[in-house]
Short mmCIF file of C-alpha atoms and ligand atoms in Angstrom, two decimals:
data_model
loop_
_atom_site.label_atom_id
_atom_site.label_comp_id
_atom_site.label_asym_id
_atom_site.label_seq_id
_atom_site.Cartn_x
_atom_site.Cartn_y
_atom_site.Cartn_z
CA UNK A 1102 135.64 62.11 178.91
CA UNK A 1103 132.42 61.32 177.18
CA UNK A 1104 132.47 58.33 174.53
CA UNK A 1105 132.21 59.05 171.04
CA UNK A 1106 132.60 57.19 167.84
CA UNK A 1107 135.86 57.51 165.72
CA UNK A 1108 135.00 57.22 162.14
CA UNK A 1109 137.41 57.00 159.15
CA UNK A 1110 136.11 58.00 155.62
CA UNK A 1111 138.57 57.32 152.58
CA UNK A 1112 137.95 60.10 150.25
CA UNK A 1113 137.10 64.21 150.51
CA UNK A 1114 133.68 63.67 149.47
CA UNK A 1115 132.92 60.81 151.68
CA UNK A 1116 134.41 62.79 154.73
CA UNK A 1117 132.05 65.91 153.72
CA UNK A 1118 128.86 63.95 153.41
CA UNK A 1119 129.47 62.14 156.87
CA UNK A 1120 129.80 65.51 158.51
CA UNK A 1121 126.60 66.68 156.81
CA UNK A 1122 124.22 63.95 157.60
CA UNK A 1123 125.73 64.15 161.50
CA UNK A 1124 125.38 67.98 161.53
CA UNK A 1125 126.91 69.25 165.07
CA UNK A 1126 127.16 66.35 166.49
CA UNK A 1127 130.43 65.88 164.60
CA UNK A 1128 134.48 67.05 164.44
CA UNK A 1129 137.02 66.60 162.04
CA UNK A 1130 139.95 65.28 163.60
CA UNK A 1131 143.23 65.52 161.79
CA UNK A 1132 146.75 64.56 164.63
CA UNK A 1133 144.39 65.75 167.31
CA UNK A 1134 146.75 67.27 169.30
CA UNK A 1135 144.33 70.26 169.83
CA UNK A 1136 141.01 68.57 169.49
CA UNK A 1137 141.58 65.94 172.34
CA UNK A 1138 143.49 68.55 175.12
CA UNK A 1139 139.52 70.32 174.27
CA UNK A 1140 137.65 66.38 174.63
CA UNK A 1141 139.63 66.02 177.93
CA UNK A 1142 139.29 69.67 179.43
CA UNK A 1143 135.57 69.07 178.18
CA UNK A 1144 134.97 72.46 176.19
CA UNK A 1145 133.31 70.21 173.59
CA UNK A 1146 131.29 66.81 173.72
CA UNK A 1147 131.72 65.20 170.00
CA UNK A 1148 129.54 62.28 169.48
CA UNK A 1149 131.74 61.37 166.53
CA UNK A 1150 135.37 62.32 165.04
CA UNK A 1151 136.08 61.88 161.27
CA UNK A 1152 139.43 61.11 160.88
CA UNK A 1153 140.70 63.08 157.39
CA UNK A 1154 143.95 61.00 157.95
CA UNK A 1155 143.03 58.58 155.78
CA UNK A 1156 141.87 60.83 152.64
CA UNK A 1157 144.33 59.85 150.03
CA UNK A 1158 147.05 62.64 148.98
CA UNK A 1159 146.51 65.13 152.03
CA UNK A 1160 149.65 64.61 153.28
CA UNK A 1161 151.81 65.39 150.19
CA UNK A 1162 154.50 67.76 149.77
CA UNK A 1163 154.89 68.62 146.37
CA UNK A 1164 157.62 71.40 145.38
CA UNK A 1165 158.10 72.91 141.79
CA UNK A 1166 154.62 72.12 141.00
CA UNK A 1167 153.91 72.29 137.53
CA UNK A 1168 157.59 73.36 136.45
CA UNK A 1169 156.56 77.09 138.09
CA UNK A 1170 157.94 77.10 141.21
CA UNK A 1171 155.10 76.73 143.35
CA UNK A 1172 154.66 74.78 146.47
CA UNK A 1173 151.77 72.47 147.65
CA UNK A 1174 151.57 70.94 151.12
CA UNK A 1175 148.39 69.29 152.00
CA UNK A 1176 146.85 70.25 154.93
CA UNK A 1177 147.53 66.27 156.60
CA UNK A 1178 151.33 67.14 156.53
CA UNK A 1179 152.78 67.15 160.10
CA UNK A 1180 155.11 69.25 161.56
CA UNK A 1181 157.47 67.00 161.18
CA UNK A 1182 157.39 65.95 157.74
CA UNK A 1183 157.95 69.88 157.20
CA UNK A 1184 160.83 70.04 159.44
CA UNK A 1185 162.73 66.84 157.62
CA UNK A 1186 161.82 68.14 153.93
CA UNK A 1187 165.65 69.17 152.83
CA UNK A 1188 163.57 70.41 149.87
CA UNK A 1189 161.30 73.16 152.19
CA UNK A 1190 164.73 74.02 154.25
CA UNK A 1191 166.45 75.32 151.08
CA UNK A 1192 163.32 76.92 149.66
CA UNK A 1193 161.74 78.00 152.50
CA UNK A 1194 164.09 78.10 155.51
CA UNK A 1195 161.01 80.41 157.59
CA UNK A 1196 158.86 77.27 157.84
CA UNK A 1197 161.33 75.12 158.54
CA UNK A 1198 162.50 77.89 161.52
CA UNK A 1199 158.57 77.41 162.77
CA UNK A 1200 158.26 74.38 162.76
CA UNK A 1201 161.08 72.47 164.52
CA UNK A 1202 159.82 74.73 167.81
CA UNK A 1203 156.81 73.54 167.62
CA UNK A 1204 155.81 71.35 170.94
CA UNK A 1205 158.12 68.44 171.00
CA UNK A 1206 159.35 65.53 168.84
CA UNK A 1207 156.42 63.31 169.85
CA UNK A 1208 153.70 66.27 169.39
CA UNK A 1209 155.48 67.30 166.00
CA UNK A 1210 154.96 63.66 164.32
CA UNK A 1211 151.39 63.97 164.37
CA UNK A 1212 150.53 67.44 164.67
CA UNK A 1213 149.50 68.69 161.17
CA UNK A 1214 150.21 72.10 159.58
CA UNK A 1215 146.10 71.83 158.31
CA UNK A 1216 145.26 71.65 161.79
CA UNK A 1217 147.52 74.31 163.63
CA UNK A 1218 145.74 76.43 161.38
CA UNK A 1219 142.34 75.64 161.75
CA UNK A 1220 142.74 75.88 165.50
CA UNK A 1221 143.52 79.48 164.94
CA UNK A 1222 144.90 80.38 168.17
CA UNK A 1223 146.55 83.64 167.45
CA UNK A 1224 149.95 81.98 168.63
CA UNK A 1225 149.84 79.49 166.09
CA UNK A 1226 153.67 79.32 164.87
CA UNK A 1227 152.92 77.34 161.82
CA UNK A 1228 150.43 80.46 160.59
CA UNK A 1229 152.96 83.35 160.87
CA UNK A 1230 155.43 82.14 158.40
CA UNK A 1231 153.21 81.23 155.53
CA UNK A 1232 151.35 84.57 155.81
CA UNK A 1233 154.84 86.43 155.39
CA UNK A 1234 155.12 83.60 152.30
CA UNK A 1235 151.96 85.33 150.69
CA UNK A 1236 150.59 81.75 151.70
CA UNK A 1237 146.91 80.70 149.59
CA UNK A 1238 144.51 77.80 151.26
CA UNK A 1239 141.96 75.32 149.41
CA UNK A 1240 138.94 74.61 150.60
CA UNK A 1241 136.09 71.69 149.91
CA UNK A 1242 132.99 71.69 151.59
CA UNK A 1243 129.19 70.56 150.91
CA UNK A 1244 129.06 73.81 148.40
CA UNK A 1245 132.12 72.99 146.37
CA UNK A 1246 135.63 74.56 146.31
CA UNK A 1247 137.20 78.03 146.81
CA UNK A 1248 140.83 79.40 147.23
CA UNK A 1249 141.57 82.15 149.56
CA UNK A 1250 144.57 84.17 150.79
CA UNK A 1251 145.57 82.59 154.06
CA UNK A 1252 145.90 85.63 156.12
CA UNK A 1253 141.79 86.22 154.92
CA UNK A 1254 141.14 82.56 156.72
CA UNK A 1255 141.55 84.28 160.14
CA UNK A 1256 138.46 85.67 161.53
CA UNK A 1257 139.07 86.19 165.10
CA UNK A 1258 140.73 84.28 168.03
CA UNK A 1259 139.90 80.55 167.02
CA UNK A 1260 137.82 81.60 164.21
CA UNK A 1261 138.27 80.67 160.71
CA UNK A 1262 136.27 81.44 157.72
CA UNK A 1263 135.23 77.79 157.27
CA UNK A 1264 131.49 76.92 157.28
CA UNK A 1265 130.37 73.59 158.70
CA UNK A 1266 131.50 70.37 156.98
CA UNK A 1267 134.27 72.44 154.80
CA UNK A 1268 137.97 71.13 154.77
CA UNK A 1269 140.89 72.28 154.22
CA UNK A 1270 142.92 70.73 151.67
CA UNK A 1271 146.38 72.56 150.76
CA UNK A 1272 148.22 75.27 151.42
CA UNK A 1273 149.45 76.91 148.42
CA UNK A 1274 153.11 78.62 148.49
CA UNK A 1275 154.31 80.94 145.85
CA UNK A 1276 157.68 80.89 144.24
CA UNK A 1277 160.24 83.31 145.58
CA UNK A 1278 162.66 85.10 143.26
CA UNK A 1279 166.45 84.74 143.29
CA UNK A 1280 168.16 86.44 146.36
CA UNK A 1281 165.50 85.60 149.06
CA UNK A 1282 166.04 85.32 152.40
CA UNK A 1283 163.70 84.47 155.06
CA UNK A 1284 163.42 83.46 159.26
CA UNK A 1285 161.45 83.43 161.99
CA UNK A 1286 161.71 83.42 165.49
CA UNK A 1287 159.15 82.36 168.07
CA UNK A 1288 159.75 84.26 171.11
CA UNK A 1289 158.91 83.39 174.71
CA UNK A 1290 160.04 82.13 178.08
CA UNK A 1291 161.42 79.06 176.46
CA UNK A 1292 161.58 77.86 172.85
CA UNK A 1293 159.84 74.36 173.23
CA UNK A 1294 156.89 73.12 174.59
CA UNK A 1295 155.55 76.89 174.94
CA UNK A 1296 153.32 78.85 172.55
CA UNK A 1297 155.34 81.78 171.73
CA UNK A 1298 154.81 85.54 173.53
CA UNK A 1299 155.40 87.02 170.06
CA UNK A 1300 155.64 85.28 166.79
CA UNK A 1301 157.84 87.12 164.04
CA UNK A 1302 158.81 86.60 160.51
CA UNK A 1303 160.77 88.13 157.34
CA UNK A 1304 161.43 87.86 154.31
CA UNK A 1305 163.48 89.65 152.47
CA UNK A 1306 164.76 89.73 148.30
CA UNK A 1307 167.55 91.65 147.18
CA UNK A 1308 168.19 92.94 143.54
CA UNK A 1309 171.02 91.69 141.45
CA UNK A 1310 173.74 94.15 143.07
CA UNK A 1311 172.70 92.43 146.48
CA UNK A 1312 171.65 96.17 147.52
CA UNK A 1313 168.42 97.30 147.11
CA UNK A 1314 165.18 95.58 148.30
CA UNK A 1315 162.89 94.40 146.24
CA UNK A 1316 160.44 92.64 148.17
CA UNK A 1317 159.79 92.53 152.09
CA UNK A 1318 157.25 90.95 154.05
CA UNK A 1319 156.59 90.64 157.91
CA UNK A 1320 154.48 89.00 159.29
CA UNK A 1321 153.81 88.69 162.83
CA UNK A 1322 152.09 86.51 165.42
CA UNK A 1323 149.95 87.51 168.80
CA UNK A 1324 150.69 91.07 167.86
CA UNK A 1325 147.14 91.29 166.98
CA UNK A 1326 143.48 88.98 167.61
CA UNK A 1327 144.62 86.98 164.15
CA UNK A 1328 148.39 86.31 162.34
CA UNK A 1329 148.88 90.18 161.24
CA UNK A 1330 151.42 91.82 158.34
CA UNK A 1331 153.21 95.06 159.09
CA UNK A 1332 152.36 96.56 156.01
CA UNK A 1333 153.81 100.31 156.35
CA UNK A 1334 157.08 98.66 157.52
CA UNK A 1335 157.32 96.43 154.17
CA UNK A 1336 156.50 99.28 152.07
CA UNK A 1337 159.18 101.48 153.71
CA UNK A 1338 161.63 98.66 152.95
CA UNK A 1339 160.92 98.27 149.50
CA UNK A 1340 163.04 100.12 147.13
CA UNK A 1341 165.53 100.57 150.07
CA UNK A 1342 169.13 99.83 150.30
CA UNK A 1343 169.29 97.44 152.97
CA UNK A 1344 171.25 98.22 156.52
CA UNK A 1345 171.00 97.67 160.25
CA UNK A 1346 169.84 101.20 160.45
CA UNK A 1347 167.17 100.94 157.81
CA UNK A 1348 165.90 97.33 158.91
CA UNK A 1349 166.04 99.15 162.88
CA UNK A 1350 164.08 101.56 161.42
CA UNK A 1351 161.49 98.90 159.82
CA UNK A 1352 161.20 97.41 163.36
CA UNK A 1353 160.14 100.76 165.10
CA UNK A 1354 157.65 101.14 162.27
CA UNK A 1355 156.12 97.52 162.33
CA UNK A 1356 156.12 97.88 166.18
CA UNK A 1357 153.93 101.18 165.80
CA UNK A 1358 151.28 99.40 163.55
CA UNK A 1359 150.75 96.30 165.81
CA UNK A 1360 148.39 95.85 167.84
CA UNK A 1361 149.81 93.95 171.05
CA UNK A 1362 147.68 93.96 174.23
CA UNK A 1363 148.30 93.13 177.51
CA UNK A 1364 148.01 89.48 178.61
CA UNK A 1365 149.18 87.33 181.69
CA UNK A 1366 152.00 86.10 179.56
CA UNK A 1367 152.78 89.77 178.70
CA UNK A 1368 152.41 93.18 178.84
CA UNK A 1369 151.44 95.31 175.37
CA UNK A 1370 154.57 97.45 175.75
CA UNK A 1371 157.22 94.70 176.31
CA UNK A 1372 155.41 93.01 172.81
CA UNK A 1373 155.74 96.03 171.04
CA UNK A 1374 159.54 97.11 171.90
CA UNK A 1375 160.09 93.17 171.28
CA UNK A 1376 158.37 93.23 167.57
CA UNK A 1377 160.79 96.47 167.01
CA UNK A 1378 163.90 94.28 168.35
CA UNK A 1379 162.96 90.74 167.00
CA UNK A 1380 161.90 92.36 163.39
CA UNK A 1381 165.47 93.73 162.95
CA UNK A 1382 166.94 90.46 163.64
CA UNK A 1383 165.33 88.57 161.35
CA UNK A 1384 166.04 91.08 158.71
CA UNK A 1385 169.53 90.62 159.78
CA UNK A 1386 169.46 86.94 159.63
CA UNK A 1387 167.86 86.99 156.16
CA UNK A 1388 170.37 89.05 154.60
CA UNK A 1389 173.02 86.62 156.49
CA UNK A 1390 171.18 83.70 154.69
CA UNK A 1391 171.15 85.46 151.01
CA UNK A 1392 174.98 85.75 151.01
CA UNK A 1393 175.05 82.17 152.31
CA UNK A 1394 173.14 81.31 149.03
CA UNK A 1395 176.08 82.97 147.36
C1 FAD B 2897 152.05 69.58 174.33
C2 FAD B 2897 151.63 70.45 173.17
C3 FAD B 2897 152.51 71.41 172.70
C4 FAD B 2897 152.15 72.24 171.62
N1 FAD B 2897 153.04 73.19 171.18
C5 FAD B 2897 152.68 74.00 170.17
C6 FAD B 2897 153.58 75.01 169.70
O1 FAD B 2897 154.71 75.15 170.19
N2 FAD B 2897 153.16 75.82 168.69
C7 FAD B 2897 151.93 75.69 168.13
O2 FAD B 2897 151.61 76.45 167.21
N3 FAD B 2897 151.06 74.75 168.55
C8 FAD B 2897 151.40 73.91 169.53
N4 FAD B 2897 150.51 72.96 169.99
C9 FAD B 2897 149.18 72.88 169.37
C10 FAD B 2897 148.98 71.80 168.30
O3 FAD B 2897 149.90 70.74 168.40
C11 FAD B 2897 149.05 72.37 166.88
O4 FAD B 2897 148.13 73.45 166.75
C12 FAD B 2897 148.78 71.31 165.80
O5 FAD B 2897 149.35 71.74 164.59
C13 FAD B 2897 147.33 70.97 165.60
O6 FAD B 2897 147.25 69.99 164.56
P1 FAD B 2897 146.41 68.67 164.72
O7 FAD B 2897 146.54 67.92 163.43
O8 FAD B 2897 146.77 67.93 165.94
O9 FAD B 2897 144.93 69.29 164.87
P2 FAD B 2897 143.64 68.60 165.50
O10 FAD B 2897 143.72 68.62 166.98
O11 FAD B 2897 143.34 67.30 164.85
O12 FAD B 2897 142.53 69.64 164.99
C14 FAD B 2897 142.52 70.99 165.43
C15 FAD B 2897 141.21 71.65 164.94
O13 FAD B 2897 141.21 71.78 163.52
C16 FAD B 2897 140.17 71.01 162.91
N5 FAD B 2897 140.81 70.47 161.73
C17 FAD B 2897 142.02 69.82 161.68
N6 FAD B 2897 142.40 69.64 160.41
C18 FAD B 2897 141.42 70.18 159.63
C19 FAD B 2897 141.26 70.34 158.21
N7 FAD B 2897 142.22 69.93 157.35
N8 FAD B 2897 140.14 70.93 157.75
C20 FAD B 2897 139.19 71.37 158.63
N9 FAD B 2897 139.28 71.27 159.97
C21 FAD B 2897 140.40 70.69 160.46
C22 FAD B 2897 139.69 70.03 163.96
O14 FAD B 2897 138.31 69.77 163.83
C23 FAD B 2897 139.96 70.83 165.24
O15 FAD B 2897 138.91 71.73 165.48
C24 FAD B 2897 150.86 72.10 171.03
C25 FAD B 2897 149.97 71.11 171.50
C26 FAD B 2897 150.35 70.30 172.56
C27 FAD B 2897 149.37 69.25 173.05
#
């Protein structure tokens, strides 16, 4: 592995003008779980890393923000931090679902959320539930700031919007109204220590008679180059009484509008009847988690 020099700026700023005045010659470098498996396999040759784990307040988890329900979670928060937050659990059990698959124990206590998406591998478990939470992302670079939707961020297969020397901050979350339920399941050979075959997640909100639904989003993972939402399926639920029928009938549509290939982890048509199957459970298992709200 070639040498390089690890810096460590203090602030945002700092961190930005470093990676200007070294130009390509530089990485960011967050839990580097990613970054070094690349160093080692040699796919890139860094003459420095800037650390961003030392940039004060990236690693915060702040819920209820401003008294209106929404969620921040810097970009510096690990896996970990996500998976112990009683706080995200209760509000936001899909993350918590992602999450505590991801890689193992040791891999999970340094392994940030900021970075899992920046990597943008479409398997990338920590993407697919905060697209189906209508998930924004912050971004600071040498031109200033700008917010984004987070499924927008995804350009292609390891390819993010982000310009040279930009960051990402935070990860915005939404509030979610009363009677929301919401899961995901990472699907593969084994749970741990294996990037999923399929990626799927749900949420669901009922109305006050616990009937009807008023919101539904799905989003799902390696079904498509970047993290993907089934729109036509969450627009059929919408309005609907909820049932096993009707959320089977969600599945078959959200597997029509994927768009699975064939890899050497998978074939296209085993993805797609999976999305159909794995899409009804979790609309199963968030309608099991609304009536254990109560
Ligand atoms: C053994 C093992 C098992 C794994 N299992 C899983 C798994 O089950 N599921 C899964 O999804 N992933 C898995 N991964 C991948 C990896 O752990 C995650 O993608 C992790 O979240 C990456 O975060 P990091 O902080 O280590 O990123 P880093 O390696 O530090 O960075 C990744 C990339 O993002 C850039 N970057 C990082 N943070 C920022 C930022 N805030 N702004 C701008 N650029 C940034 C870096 O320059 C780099 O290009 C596994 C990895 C290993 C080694």
């Amino acid at each position: 592995m070639r040498r390089f020099s690890y810096v460590i700026p203090k602030s945002l700023d700092e961190a930005i003008s470093l990676m200007e005045s070294y130009g390509e010659k530089a990485r960011y470098v967050a839990g580097g779980t990613d970054l070094l498996v690349k160093l080692k396999e040699g796919k890139i040759r860094p003459e420095y890393l800037v650390s961003l784990k030392h940039i004060p307040s990236m690693d915060r988890i702040e819920l209820n923000q401003g008294g209106n329900g929404h969620c921040i979670l810097g970009a510096l928060v690990t896996h970990r931090m996500i998976e112990t937050s009683r706080a995200i659990r209760w509000s936001y059990p899909i993350l918590h679902d992602a999450v505590s698959n991801i890689g193992s124990v040791q891999i999970r206590n340094v392994a940030t959320i900021g970075g899992n998406l920046v990597n943008a591998v479409p398997s990338a478990d920590g993407a697919i539930p905060l697209v189906t939470l209508d998930a924004r992302v912050k971004i600071q670079g040498p031109k200033g700031s700008r917010e984004m939707e987070l499924l927008h961020f995804f350009v292609g297969p390891g390819q993010t919007v982000l310009d040279r020397g930009e960051i990402l901050t935070e990860i915005l979350l939404p509030p979610q109204p009363p009677r929301t339920g919401s899961a995901y399941i990472k699907f593969g050979r084994r749970e741990a220590m294996e990037l999923p075959l399929l990626g799927v997640g749900v949420l669901l909100s009922l109305d006050e008679q616990m009937r009807h639904c008023t919101k539904a989003r799905i989003g799902l993972g390696v079904a498509a180059p970047t993290p993907m939402r089934a729109w036509q399926a969450e627009a059929f639920l919408e309005g609907k009484e909820l049932s096993e029928a009707v959320l089977e009938e969600a599945g078959k549509i959200a597997a029509e509008e994927s768009r699975v290939r064939d890899s050497v982890r998978g074939a296209a048509w085993y993805r797609r009847e999976m999305v159909r199957v794995l899409v009804k459970r979790m609309g199963m298992r968030c309608l099991e988690r609304i009536k254990a709200l109560g």
